[in-house]
mmCIF file of C-alpha atoms in Angstrom:
data_model
loop_
_atom_site.group_PDB
_atom_site.id
_atom_site.type_symbol
_atom_site.label_atom_id
_atom_site.label_comp_id
_atom_site.label_asym_id
_atom_site.label_seq_id
_atom_site.Cartn_x
_atom_site.Cartn_y
_atom_site.Cartn_z
ATOM 1 C CA UNK A 26 -3.864 16.013 7.116
ATOM 2 C CA UNK A 27 -2.294 14.785 3.972
ATOM 3 C CA UNK A 28 -4.382 13.285 1.232
ATOM 4 C CA UNK A 29 -3.968 11.780 -2.192
ATOM 5 C CA UNK A 30 -6.360 11.877 -5.130
ATOM 6 C CA UNK A 31 -6.195 9.659 -8.149
ATOM 7 C CA UNK A 32 -8.935 11.102 -10.386
ATOM 8 C CA UNK A 33 -9.124 8.143 -12.765
ATOM 9 C CA UNK A 34 -10.575 4.985 -11.320
ATOM 10 C CA UNK A 35 -10.128 3.006 -14.523
ATOM 11 C CA UNK A 36 -8.050 3.647 -17.704
ATOM 12 C CA UNK A 37 -7.946 1.630 -20.804
ATOM 13 C CA UNK A 38 -5.076 1.938 -23.359
ATOM 14 C CA UNK A 39 -3.948 -0.002 -26.345
ATOM 15 C CA UNK A 40 -0.639 -1.920 -26.192
ATOM 16 C CA UNK A 41 2.141 0.345 -27.436
ATOM 17 C CA UNK A 42 0.277 3.559 -26.606
ATOM 18 C CA UNK A 43 1.546 6.106 -24.142
ATOM 19 C CA UNK A 44 0.225 6.253 -20.602
ATOM 20 C CA UNK A 45 -0.254 8.897 -17.971
ATOM 21 C CA UNK A 46 -1.812 8.262 -14.557
ATOM 22 C CA UNK A 47 -2.725 11.244 -12.557
ATOM 23 C CA UNK A 48 -2.004 11.873 -8.896
ATOM 24 C CA UNK A 49 -2.700 14.949 -6.836
ATOM 25 C CA UNK A 50 -1.720 15.387 -3.246
ATOM 26 C CA UNK A 51 -2.562 17.718 -0.453
ATOM 27 C CA UNK A 52 0.205 18.477 2.027
ATOM 28 C CA UNK A 53 1.601 21.605 3.606
ATOM 29 C CA UNK A 54 5.251 21.063 2.601
ATOM 30 C CA UNK A 55 7.156 18.987 0.089
ATOM 31 C CA UNK A 56 6.188 15.389 0.761
ATOM 32 C CA UNK A 57 7.765 12.091 -0.102
ATOM 33 C CA UNK A 58 5.895 10.658 -3.131
ATOM 34 C CA UNK A 59 5.567 7.086 -4.272
ATOM 35 C CA UNK A 60 3.992 5.046 -6.996
ATOM 36 C CA UNK A 61 3.218 1.415 -6.295
ATOM 37 C CA UNK A 62 1.771 -1.237 -8.590
ATOM 38 C CA UNK A 63 -0.415 -4.145 -7.597
ATOM 39 C CA UNK A 64 -0.941 -7.111 -9.862
ATOM 40 C CA UNK A 65 -4.044 -9.240 -9.276
ATOM 41 C CA UNK A 66 -3.735 -11.359 -6.127
ATOM 42 C CA UNK A 67 -0.401 -9.778 -5.240
ATOM 43 C CA UNK A 68 0.970 -7.275 -2.814
ATOM 44 C CA UNK A 69 2.146 -3.802 -3.789
ATOM 45 C CA UNK A 70 5.491 -3.236 -5.461
ATOM 46 C CA UNK A 71 7.346 0.045 -5.573
ATOM 47 C CA UNK A 72 7.758 1.566 -9.039
ATOM 48 C CA UNK A 73 9.504 4.736 -8.061
ATOM 49 C CA UNK A 74 9.725 7.419 -5.416
ATOM 50 C CA UNK A 75 10.543 11.150 -5.048
ATOM 51 C CA UNK A 76 12.335 12.672 -2.153
ATOM 52 C CA UNK A 77 14.067 15.783 -3.466
ATOM 53 C CA UNK A 78 16.219 17.057 -6.270
ATOM 54 C CA UNK A 79 15.404 16.239 -9.849
ATOM 55 C CA UNK A 80 11.692 16.419 -10.279
ATOM 56 C CA UNK A 81 11.661 13.781 -12.983
ATOM 57 C CA UNK A 82 12.076 10.397 -11.408
ATOM 58 C CA UNK A 83 12.848 7.188 -13.259
ATOM 59 C CA UNK A 84 11.525 3.894 -11.981
ATOM 60 C CA UNK A 85 11.425 0.254 -12.848
ATOM 61 C CA UNK A 86 9.682 -1.301 -15.905
ATOM 62 C CA UNK A 87 10.226 1.869 -17.932
ATOM 63 C CA UNK A 88 8.010 4.156 -15.784
ATOM 64 C CA UNK A 89 8.759 7.727 -14.826
ATOM 65 C CA UNK A 90 6.975 10.375 -12.802
ATOM 66 C CA UNK A 91 7.298 14.080 -12.567
ATOM 67 C CA UNK A 92 6.813 16.125 -9.396
ATOM 68 C CA UNK A 93 5.136 19.458 -10.057
ATOM 69 C CA UNK A 94 4.950 21.567 -6.922
ATOM 70 C CA UNK A 95 2.822 24.260 -8.479
ATOM 71 C CA UNK A 96 0.175 21.723 -9.413
ATOM 72 C CA UNK A 97 0.600 19.451 -6.355
ATOM 73 C CA UNK A 98 0.888 16.575 -8.807
ATOM 74 C CA UNK A 99 2.996 13.521 -9.274
ATOM 75 C CA UNK A 100 1.834 11.943 -12.461
ATOM 76 C CA UNK A 101 3.089 8.572 -13.673
ATOM 77 C CA UNK A 102 4.050 8.061 -17.264
ATOM 78 C CA UNK A 103 5.191 5.377 -19.630
ATOM 79 C CA UNK A 104 5.946 6.008 -23.309
ATOM 80 C CA UNK A 105 4.769 2.583 -24.581
ATOM 81 C CA UNK A 106 2.596 0.341 -22.581
ATOM 82 C CA UNK A 107 2.985 -3.498 -22.556
ATOM 83 C CA UNK A 108 0.200 -5.951 -21.918
ATOM 84 C CA UNK A 109 2.003 -6.989 -18.725
ATOM 85 C CA UNK A 110 1.536 -3.480 -17.337
ATOM 86 C CA UNK A 111 -2.174 -4.251 -16.712
ATOM 87 C CA UNK A 112 -2.559 -3.829 -12.988
ATOM 88 C CA UNK A 113 -3.746 -1.395 -10.325
ATOM 89 C CA UNK A 114 -1.556 1.628 -9.583
ATOM 90 C CA UNK A 115 -1.427 3.475 -6.345
ATOM 91 C CA UNK A 116 0.023 6.879 -5.608
ATOM 92 C CA UNK A 117 1.128 7.495 -2.027
ATOM 93 C CA UNK A 118 2.331 10.500 0.011
ATOM 94 C CA UNK A 119 4.485 10.345 3.107
ATOM 95 C CA UNK A 120 4.967 13.159 5.578
ATOM 96 C CA UNK A 121 8.577 14.303 5.970
ATOM 97 C CA UNK A 122 8.200 14.687 9.700
ATOM 98 C CA UNK A 123 6.405 11.419 10.313
ATOM 99 C CA UNK A 124 6.656 9.195 7.337
ATOM 100 C CA UNK A 125 3.387 7.323 7.503
ATOM 101 C CA UNK A 126 2.091 6.723 4.001
ATOM 102 C CA UNK A 127 -1.327 7.789 2.739
ATOM 103 C CA UNK A 128 -2.439 5.948 -0.384
ATOM 104 C CA UNK A 129 -4.777 7.115 -3.181
ATOM 105 C CA UNK A 130 -7.734 5.020 -4.174
ATOM 106 C CA UNK A 131 -5.861 3.455 -7.032
ATOM 107 C CA UNK A 132 -6.210 3.461 -10.836
ATOM 108 C CA UNK A 133 -6.926 0.205 -12.666
ATOM 109 C CA UNK A 134 -5.115 -0.069 -15.923
ATOM 110 C CA UNK A 135 -6.475 -2.268 -18.697
ATOM 111 C CA UNK A 136 -4.342 -2.890 -21.779
ATOM 112 C CA UNK A 137 -5.936 -3.894 -25.059
ATOM 113 C CA UNK A 138 -3.887 -5.907 -27.550
ATOM 114 C CA UNK B 9 15.917 -8.512 -1.048
ATOM 115 C CA UNK B 10 13.287 -7.848 1.544
ATOM 116 C CA UNK B 11 10.402 -10.340 1.651
ATOM 117 C CA UNK B 12 7.231 -11.005 3.588
ATOM 118 C CA UNK B 13 5.322 -14.255 4.106
ATOM 119 C CA UNK B 14 1.687 -14.018 5.078
ATOM 120 C CA UNK B 15 -0.595 -16.782 6.163
ATOM 121 C CA UNK B 16 -3.142 -17.883 5.466
ATOM 122 C CA UNK B 17 -3.574 -16.528 1.928
ATOM 123 C CA UNK B 18 -7.339 -16.984 2.108
ATOM 124 C CA UNK B 19 -9.596 -17.268 5.122
ATOM 125 C CA UNK B 20 -13.325 -17.866 5.177
ATOM 126 C CA UNK B 21 -14.979 -17.769 8.577
ATOM 127 C CA UNK B 22 -18.334 -17.124 10.171
ATOM 128 C CA UNK B 23 -19.393 -14.084 12.000
ATOM 129 C CA UNK B 24 -18.388 -14.158 15.614
ATOM 130 C CA UNK B 25 -15.378 -16.356 15.115
ATOM 131 C CA UNK B 26 -11.813 -15.351 16.014
ATOM 132 C CA UNK B 27 -9.474 -14.764 13.065
ATOM 133 C CA UNK B 28 -5.660 -14.609 13.343
ATOM 134 C CA UNK B 29 -3.578 -13.364 10.416
ATOM 135 C CA UNK B 30 0.143 -13.967 10.387
ATOM 136 C CA UNK B 31 3.087 -12.131 8.991
ATOM 137 C CA UNK B 32 6.639 -13.396 8.833
ATOM 138 C CA UNK B 33 9.298 -11.005 7.543
ATOM 139 C CA UNK B 34 12.176 -12.951 5.966
ATOM 140 C CA UNK B 35 14.815 -10.262 5.922
ATOM 141 C CA UNK B 36 16.088 -7.352 8.028
ATOM 142 C CA UNK B 37 13.810 -4.500 8.822
ATOM 143 C CA UNK B 38 12.989 -2.061 11.620
ATOM 144 C CA UNK B 39 9.346 -1.306 10.815
ATOM 145 C CA UNK B 40 6.373 -3.563 10.251
ATOM 146 C CA UNK B 41 2.977 -2.313 8.983
ATOM 147 C CA UNK B 42 -0.496 -3.843 8.819
ATOM 148 C CA UNK B 43 -2.854 -2.506 6.075
ATOM 149 C CA UNK B 44 -6.414 -3.292 5.120
ATOM 150 C CA UNK B 45 -7.651 -2.939 1.549
ATOM 151 C CA UNK B 46 -11.349 -2.692 0.656
ATOM 152 C CA UNK B 47 -13.164 -1.453 -2.383
ATOM 153 C CA UNK B 48 -14.935 1.225 -0.342
ATOM 154 C CA UNK B 49 -11.985 2.575 1.693
ATOM 155 C CA UNK B 50 -8.958 1.679 -0.391
ATOM 156 C CA UNK B 51 -5.698 0.913 1.391
ATOM 157 C CA UNK B 52 -5.662 1.902 5.086
ATOM 158 C CA UNK B 53 -2.860 1.682 7.607
ATOM 159 C CA UNK B 54 -4.081 -0.127 10.673
ATOM 160 C CA UNK B 55 -0.949 -0.187 12.862
ATOM 161 C CA UNK B 56 2.792 -0.108 12.624
ATOM 162 C CA UNK B 57 5.626 -1.364 14.766
ATOM 163 C CA UNK B 58 9.198 -0.142 15.242
ATOM 164 C CA UNK B 59 11.651 -2.673 16.623
ATOM 165 C CA UNK B 60 8.699 -4.875 17.670
ATOM 166 C CA UNK B 61 7.020 -1.984 19.615
ATOM 167 C CA UNK B 62 3.592 -0.712 18.478
ATOM 168 C CA UNK B 63 4.021 2.956 17.578
ATOM 169 C CA UNK B 64 0.754 4.054 15.978
ATOM 170 C CA UNK B 65 -2.446 2.043 16.245
ATOM 171 C CA UNK B 66 -4.788 4.918 15.403
ATOM 172 C CA UNK B 67 -5.910 3.135 12.321
ATOM 173 C CA UNK B 68 -7.200 0.089 14.161
ATOM 174 C CA UNK B 69 -10.939 0.292 13.580
ATOM 175 C CA UNK B 70 -12.176 -0.917 16.971
ATOM 176 C CA UNK B 71 -11.331 -2.935 20.029
ATOM 177 C CA UNK B 72 -12.093 -6.132 18.191
ATOM 178 C CA UNK B 73 -8.804 -5.717 16.385
ATOM 179 C CA UNK B 74 -5.473 -6.337 18.059
ATOM 180 C CA UNK B 75 -1.896 -6.785 16.798
ATOM 181 C CA UNK B 76 1.233 -8.166 18.347
ATOM 182 C CA UNK B 77 4.834 -8.540 17.416
ATOM 183 C CA UNK B 78 6.546 -10.836 19.858
ATOM 184 C CA UNK B 79 9.826 -10.805 17.948
ATOM 185 C CA UNK B 80 11.405 -9.357 14.820
ATOM 186 C CA UNK B 81 10.326 -12.342 12.683
ATOM 187 C CA UNK B 82 6.687 -12.621 13.455
ATOM 188 C CA UNK B 83 3.570 -10.555 13.849
ATOM 189 C CA UNK B 84 -0.151 -11.314 14.214
ATOM 190 C CA UNK B 85 -3.306 -9.389 13.567
ATOM 191 C CA UNK B 86 -6.313 -10.738 15.434
ATOM 192 C CA UNK B 87 -9.975 -9.979 15.013
ATOM 193 C CA UNK B 88 -12.255 -11.157 17.801
ATOM 194 C CA UNK B 89 -15.134 -11.456 17.213
ATOM 195 C CA UNK B 90 -15.177 -11.079 13.439
ATOM 196 C CA UNK B 91 -17.935 -9.344 11.510
ATOM 197 C CA UNK B 92 -18.920 -9.338 7.833
ATOM 198 C CA UNK B 93 -17.644 -5.766 7.411
ATOM 199 C CA UNK B 94 -14.145 -7.005 8.291
ATOM 200 C CA UNK B 95 -14.032 -8.790 4.941
ATOM 201 C CA UNK B 96 -11.049 -7.348 3.112
ATOM 202 C CA UNK B 97 -7.500 -8.092 2.021
ATOM 203 C CA UNK B 98 -5.015 -7.568 4.843
ATOM 204 C CA UNK B 99 -1.400 -6.700 3.952
ATOM 205 C CA UNK B 100 1.706 -6.838 5.986
ATOM 206 C CA UNK B 101 4.566 -4.626 4.883
ATOM 207 C CA UNK B 102 8.134 -3.964 6.152
ATOM 208 C CA UNK B 103 10.741 -1.337 5.747
ATOM 209 C CA UNK B 104 14.136 -0.441 7.083
ATOM 210 C CA UNK B 105 13.062 3.074 7.943
ATOM 211 C CA UNK B 106 10.070 5.331 8.186
ATOM 212 C CA UNK B 107 10.881 8.588 6.453
ATOM 213 C CA UNK B 108 10.659 7.890 2.760
ATOM 214 C CA UNK B 109 11.947 4.336 2.927
ATOM 215 C CA UNK B 110 10.429 1.798 0.543
ATOM 216 C CA UNK B 111 7.823 -0.529 2.040
ATOM 217 C CA UNK B 112 7.869 -4.142 0.905
ATOM 218 C CA UNK B 113 4.478 -5.776 0.895
ATOM 219 C CA UNK B 114 3.472 -9.398 1.417
ATOM 220 C CA UNK B 115 0.941 -11.025 -0.892
ATOM 221 C CA UNK B 116 -1.914 -10.355 1.502
ATOM 222 C CA UNK B 117 -4.590 -12.425 3.261
ATOM 223 C CA UNK B 118 -7.978 -12.364 1.666
ATOM 224 C CA UNK B 119 -10.560 -12.554 4.525
ATOM 225 C CA UNK B 120 -14.189 -13.326 3.978
ATOM 226 C CA UNK B 121 -16.485 -13.201 7.008
ATOM 227 C CA UNK B 122 -19.887 -14.750 6.380
#
């Protein structure tokens, strides 16, 4: 069965600093990979997704993620964090044959001024 | 843009009572998903529908939970009887496809069972 691990439960960065959120997945083949963001009291919003092709994926709000097959990782990055980026971030993997999403436990991002 | 309305946004009830959560997609879609989010278990898929037909309900925790989708614009998730361990945030999400398609989430219903 597929699984997703987000090793960092909580990350704190200063505004303007760079950010990297880690995501590791377990799946027998190349999966579909997603990053979603959840602001307090809100539903999840898609940041970006990877299907195939270029392993560096650009998303909304200045985020990007890189698929590394050898490391089974799909880490999310942003070069300069804004205070409005404070939220919880979820990595998800979808099976290519079935498509049901499995979500990681989430990483809470706190941004200090 | 796809959108989802969920009601109520907050629900407080007593153990043993019936709870009905509602989801109203406001744009075209073929798939509808119900998720539950808790601190302990994270975000779990409970059930999903394709063209109003339940396809996979393996995530429904027990027989106390049931879901229906009588038409493309409405779905319900019912818990009867409710228990304190059902306290969670319940999300409805929609998509136009299953394999790799973006899921659009509603704002969720925060349920507290006392």
